CSV table of C-alpha atoms in Angstrom, one decimal:
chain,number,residue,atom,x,y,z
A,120,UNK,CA,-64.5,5.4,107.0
A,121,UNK,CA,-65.0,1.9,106.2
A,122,UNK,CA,-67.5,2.3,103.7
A,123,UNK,CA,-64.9,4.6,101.9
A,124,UNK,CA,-62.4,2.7,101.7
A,125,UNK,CA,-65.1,0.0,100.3
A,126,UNK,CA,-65.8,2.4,97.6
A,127,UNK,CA,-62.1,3.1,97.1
A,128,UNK,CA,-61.4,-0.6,96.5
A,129,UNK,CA,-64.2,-1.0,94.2
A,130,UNK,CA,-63.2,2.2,92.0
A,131,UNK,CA,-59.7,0.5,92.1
A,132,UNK,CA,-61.1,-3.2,91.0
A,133,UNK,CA,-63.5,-1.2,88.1
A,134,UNK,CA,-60.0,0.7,87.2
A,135,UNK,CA,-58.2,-2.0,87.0
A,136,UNK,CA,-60.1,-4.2,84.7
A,137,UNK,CA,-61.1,-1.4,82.6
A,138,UNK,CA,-57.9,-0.9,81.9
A,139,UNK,CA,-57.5,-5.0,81.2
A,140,UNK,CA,-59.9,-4.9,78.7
A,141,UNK,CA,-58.0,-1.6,76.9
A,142,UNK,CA,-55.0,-3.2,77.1
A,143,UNK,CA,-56.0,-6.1,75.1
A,144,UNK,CA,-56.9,-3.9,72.1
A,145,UNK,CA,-53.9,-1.6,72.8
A,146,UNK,CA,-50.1,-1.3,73.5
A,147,UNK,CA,-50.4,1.8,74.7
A,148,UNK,CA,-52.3,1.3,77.8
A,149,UNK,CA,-50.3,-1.9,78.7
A,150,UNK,CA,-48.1,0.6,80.7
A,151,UNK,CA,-51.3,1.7,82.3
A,152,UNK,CA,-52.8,-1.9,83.2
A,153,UNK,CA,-49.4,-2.8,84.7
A,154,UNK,CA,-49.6,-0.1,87.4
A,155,UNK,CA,-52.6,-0.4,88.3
A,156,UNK,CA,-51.8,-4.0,89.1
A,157,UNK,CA,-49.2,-3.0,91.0
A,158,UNK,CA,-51.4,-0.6,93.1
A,159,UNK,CA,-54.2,-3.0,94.0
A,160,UNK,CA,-51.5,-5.6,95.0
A,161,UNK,CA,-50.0,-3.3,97.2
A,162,UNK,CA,-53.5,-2.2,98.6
A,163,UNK,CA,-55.7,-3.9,98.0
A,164,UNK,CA,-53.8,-7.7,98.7
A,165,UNK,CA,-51.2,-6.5,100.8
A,166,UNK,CA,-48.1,-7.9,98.4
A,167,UNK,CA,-44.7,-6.5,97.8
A,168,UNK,CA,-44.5,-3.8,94.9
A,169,UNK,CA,-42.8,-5.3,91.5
A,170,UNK,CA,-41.1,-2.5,90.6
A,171,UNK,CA,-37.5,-4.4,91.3
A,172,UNK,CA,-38.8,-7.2,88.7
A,173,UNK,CA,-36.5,-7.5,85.7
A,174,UNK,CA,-38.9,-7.8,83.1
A,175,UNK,CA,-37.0,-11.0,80.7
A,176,UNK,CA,-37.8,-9.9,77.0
A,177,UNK,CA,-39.2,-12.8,74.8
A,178,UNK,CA,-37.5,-15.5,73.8
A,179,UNK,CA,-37.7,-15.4,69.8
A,180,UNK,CA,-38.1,-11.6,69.3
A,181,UNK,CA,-39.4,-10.6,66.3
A,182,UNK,CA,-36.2,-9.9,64.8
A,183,UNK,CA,-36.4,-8.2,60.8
A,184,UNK,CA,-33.7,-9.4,58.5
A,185,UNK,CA,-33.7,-5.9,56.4
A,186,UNK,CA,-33.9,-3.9,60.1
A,187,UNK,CA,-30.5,-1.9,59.0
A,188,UNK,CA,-31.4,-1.4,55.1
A,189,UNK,CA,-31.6,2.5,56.0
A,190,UNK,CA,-28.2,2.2,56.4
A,191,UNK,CA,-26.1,3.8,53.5
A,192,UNK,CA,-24.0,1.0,51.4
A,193,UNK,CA,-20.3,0.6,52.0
A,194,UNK,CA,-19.0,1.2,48.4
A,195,UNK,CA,-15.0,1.1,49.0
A,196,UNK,CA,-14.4,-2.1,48.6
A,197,UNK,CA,-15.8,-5.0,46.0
A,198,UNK,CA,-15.7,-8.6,46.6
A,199,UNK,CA,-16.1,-11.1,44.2
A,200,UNK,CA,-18.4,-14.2,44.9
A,201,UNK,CA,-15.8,-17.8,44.3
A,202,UNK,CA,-17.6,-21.0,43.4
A,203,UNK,CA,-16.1,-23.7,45.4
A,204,UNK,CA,-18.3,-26.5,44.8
A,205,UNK,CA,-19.8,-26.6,41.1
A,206,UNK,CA,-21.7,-29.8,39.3
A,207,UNK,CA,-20.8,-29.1,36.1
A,208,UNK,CA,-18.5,-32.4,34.9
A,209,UNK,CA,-15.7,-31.5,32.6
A,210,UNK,CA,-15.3,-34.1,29.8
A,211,UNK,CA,-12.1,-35.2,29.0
A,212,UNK,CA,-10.7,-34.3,25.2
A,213,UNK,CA,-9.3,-37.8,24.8
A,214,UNK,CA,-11.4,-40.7,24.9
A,215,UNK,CA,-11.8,-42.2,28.6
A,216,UNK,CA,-11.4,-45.6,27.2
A,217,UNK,CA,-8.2,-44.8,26.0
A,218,UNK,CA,-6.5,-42.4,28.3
A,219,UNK,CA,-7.2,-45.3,31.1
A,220,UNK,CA,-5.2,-47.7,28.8
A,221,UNK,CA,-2.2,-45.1,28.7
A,222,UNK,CA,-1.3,-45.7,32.3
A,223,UNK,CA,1.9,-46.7,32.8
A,224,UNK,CA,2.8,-49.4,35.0
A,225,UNK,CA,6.1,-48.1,36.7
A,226,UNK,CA,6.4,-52.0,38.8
A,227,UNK,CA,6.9,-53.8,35.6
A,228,UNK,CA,10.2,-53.9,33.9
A,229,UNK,CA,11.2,-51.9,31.4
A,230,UNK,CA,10.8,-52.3,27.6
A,231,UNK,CA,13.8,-53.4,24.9
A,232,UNK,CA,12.3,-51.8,22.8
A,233,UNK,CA,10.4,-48.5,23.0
A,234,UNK,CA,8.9,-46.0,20.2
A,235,UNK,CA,10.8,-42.9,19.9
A,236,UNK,CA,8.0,-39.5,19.4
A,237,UNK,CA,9.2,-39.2,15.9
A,238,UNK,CA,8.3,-42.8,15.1
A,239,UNK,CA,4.9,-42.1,16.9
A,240,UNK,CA,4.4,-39.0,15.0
A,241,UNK,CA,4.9,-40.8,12.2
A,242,UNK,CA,2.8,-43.9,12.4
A,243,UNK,CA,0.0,-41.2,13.6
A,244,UNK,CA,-0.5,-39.3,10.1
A,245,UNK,CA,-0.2,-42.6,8.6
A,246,UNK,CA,-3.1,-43.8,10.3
A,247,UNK,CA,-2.1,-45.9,12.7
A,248,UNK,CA,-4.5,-45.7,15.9
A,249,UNK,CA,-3.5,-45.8,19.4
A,250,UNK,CA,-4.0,-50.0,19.7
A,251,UNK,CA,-1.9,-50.6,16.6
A,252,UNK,CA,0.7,-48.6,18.8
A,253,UNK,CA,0.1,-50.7,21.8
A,254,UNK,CA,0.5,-53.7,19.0
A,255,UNK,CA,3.9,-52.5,17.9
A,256,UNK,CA,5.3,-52.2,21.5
A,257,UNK,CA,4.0,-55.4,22.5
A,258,UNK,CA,4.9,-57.6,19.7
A,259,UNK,CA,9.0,-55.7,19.1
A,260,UNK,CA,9.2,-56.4,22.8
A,261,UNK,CA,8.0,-60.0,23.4
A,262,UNK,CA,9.7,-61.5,19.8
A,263,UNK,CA,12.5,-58.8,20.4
A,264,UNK,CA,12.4,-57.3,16.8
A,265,UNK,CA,13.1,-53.9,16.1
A,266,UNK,CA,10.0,-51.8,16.2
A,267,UNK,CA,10.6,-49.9,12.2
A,268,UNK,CA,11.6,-53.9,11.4
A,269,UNK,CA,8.0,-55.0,12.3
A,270,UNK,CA,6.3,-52.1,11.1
A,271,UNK,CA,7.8,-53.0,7.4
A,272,UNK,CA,6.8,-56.5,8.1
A,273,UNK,CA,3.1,-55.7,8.4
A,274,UNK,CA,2.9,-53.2,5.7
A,275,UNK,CA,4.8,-55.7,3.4
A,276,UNK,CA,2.4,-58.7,4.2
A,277,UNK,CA,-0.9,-56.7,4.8
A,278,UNK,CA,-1.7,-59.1,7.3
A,279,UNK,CA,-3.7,-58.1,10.5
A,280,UNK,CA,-1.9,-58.0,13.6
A,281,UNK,CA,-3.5,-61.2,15.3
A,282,UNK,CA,-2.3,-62.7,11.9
A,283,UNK,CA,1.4,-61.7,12.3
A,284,UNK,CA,1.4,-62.6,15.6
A,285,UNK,CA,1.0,-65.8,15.0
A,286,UNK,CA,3.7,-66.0,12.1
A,287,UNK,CA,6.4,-64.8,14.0
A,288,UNK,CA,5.4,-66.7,17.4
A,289,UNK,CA,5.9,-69.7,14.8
A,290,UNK,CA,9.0,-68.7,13.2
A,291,UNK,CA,10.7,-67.8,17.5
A,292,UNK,CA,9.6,-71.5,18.0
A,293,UNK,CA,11.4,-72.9,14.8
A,294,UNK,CA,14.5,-70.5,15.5
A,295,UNK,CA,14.5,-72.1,19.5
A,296,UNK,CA,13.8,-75.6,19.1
A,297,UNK,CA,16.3,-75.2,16.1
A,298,UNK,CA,19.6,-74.1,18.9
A,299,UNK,CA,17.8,-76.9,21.5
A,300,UNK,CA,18.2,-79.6,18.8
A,301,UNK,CA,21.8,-78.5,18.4
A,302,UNK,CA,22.9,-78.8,21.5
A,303,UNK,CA,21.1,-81.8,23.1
A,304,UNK,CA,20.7,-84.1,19.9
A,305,UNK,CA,19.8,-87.2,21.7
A,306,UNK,CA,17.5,-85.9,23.8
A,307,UNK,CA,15.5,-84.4,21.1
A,308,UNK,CA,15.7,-87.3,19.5
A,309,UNK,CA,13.7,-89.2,22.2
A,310,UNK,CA,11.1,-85.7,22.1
A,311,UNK,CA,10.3,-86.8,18.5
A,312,UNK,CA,8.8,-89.9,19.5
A,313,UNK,CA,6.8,-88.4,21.2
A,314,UNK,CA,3.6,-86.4,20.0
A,315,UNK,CA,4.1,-83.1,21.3
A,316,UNK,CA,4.2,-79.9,19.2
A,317,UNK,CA,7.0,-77.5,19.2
A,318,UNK,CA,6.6,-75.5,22.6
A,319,UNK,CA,6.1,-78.5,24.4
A,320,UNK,CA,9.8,-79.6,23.5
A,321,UNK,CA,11.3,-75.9,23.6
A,322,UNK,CA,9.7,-75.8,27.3
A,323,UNK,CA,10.9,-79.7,28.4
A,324,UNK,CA,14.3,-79.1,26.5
A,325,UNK,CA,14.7,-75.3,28.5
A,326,UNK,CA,14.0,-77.2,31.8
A,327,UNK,CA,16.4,-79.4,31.2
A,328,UNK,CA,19.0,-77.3,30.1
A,329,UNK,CA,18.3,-76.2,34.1
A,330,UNK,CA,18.9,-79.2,35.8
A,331,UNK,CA,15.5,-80.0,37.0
A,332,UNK,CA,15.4,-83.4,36.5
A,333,UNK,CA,16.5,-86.1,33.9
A,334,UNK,CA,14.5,-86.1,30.3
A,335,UNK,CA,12.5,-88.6,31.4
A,336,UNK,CA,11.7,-87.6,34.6
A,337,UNK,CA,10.3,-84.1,33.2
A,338,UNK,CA,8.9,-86.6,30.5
A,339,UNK,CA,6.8,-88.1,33.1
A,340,UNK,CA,5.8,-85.3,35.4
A,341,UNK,CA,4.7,-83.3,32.1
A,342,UNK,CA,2.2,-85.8,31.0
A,343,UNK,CA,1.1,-86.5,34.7
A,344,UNK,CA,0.7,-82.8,35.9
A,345,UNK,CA,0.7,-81.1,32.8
A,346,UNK,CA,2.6,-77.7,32.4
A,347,UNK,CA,2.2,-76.6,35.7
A,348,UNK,CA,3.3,-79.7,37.4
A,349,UNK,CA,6.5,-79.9,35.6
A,350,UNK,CA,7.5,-76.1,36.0
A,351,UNK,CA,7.2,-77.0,39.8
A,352,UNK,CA,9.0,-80.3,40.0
A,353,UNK,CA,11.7,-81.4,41.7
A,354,UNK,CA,13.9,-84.3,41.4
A,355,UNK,CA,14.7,-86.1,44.3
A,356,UNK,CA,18.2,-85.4,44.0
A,357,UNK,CA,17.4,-82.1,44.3
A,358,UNK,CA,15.1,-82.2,47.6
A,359,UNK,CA,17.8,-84.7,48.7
A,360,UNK,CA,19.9,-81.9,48.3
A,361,UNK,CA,18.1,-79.7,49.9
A,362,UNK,CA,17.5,-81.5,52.6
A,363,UNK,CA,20.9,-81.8,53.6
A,364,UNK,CA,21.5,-78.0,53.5
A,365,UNK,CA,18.7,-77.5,55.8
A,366,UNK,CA,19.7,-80.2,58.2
A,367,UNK,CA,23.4,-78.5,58.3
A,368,UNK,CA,22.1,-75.2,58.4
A,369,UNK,CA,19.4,-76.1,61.7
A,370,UNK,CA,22.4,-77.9,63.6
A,371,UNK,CA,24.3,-74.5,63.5
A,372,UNK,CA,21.3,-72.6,65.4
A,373,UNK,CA,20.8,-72.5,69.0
A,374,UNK,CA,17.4,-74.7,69.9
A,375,UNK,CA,15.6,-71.6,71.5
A,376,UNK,CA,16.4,-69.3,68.0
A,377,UNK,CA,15.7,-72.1,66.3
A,378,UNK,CA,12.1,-72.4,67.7
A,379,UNK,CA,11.8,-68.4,67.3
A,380,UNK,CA,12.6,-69.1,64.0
A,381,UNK,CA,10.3,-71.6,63.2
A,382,UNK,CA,7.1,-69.5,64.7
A,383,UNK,CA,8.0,-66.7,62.6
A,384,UNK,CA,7.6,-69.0,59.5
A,385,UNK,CA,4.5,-70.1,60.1
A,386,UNK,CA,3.1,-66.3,60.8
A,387,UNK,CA,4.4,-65.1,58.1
A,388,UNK,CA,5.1,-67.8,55.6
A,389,UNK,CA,8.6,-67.5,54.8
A,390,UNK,CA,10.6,-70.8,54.1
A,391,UNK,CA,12.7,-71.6,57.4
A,392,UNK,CA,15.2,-72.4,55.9
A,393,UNK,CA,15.8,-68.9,54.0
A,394,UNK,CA,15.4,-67.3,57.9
A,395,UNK,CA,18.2,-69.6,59.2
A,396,UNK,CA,20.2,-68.3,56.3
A,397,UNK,CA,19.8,-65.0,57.0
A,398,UNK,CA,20.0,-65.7,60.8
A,399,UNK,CA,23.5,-68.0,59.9
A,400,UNK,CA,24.6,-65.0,57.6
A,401,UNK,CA,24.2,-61.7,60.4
A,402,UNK,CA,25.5,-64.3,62.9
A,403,UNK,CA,29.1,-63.8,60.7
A,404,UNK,CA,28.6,-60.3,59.9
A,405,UNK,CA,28.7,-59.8,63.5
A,406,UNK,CA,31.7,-62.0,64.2
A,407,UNK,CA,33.5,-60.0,61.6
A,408,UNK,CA,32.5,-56.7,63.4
A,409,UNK,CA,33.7,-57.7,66.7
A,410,UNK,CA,37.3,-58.7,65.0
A,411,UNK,CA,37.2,-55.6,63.8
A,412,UNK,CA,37.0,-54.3,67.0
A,413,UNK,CA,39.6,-56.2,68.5
């Protein structure tokens, strides 16, 4: 009995890897190989069937893109494919150079003077290009001349317009130093000794006119700091001046506001003295609001 069952196991062990070796040349016989296996494990070594094992399929099947081409195509509706990104560049019709110079600044202030579409028309077919309209803007606003006025002024003179630029910056000089001399007489007088040239006088003569010092003082300050210096000065009665105001105007606010105030100049750099006369100024609005109320 022994010796049979020897022979049995054997047989079993003989099936078993015969059906191995088919089953590596085969899918067919896989099914075969398995069960076998299972047998001589249950037999042969005693171990618990598989037969409850859920065989996991592999991970990255062998999955074919086309797998449903036998499928007949859905012809009841049509869909048309949309570009969203493209690379083609689309080239403006005007020139980029000058459609960047057409921009408009909206924050500066508005012309005197502009060109009406008819005018622009107009100047077009006689050849005018877009800078000599940028010219005729420019020039009608900053000398304050009528735009048609300037245009018959070029054409008349054939001059370019750097040329006539020039020309009428000399002839606004004449026409303002000219009302200056009129009505300060002695103190041009005391401008002609001196070696300046016609802005120079317009621009100490203007100042003047706004109290920003005596002749002489601006006289001074002009030849010490130059343009710059004397747009910027002050007299002393004017700081004087000021310095009074501010001195009245910080005895009227509390000491705590007052120091409040004085940190908020220096973050954000706003003259104290204008933020204890707005401080001074809703201090009486609100005073008025509360008689109001009363």
């Amino acid at each position: 009995m022994r010796k049979k069952q020897n022979k049995t196991k054997k047989l079993m062990i003989w099936a078993v890897c015969g059906g191995l070796v088919v089953s590596m040349f085969s899918s067919v016989t896989t099914g075969f190989a398995e069960e076998v296996v299972n047998q001589v494990n249950e037999t042969i070594l005693g171990l618990p069937s598989n037969d409850h094992t859920i065989q996991v399929p592999h991970s990255d099947p062998n999955i074919v893109a086309d797998q449903n081409d036998h499928l007949p195509k859905f012809t009841g509706f049509q869909s048309e494919e949309t570009k969203i990104h493209t690379s083609k560049e689309i080239q403006p019709k005007v020139n980029s150079k000058v459609a960047k110079s057409l921009i408009v600044d909206t924050a500066k202030k508005k012309d005197v003077y502009n060109l009406s579409p008819d005018q622009i028309e107009s100047l077009i077919t006689k050849g005018y290009s877009i800078d000599d309209l940028y010219q005729v803007d420019e020039l009608s606003n900053r000398f304050l001349m009528d735009p048609q006025t300037l245009i018959e002024r070029k054409e008349a003179t054939e001059a370019d317009w750097a040329t006539l630029k020039k020309v009428l910056q000399k002839e606004n000089d004449e026409q303002n130093l000219l009302e200056l001399k009129e009505k300060y007489p002695e103190e041009f007088k005391q401008l002609e000794q001196e070696s300046l040239k016609a802005q120079e006088k317009i621009l100490l003569l203007s100042l003047y006119e706004q109290g920003k010092g005596t002749l002489a003082q601006l006289l001074q300050q002009y030849k010490t700091n130059g343009e710059k210096g004397v747009i910027n000065y002050k007299s002393i009665e004017q700081k004087s001046a000021a310095s009074k105001s501010f001195k009245l105007n910080t005895n009227a606010v509390p000491e705590d506001v007052l120091a409040n105030l004085k940190e908020i100049s220096q973050n954000t750099g706003e003259p104290l003295n204008e933020l204890i006369s707005k401080y001074n100024i809703a201090k009486e609005l609100s005073k008025q609001v509360l008689v109001e109320k009363e």
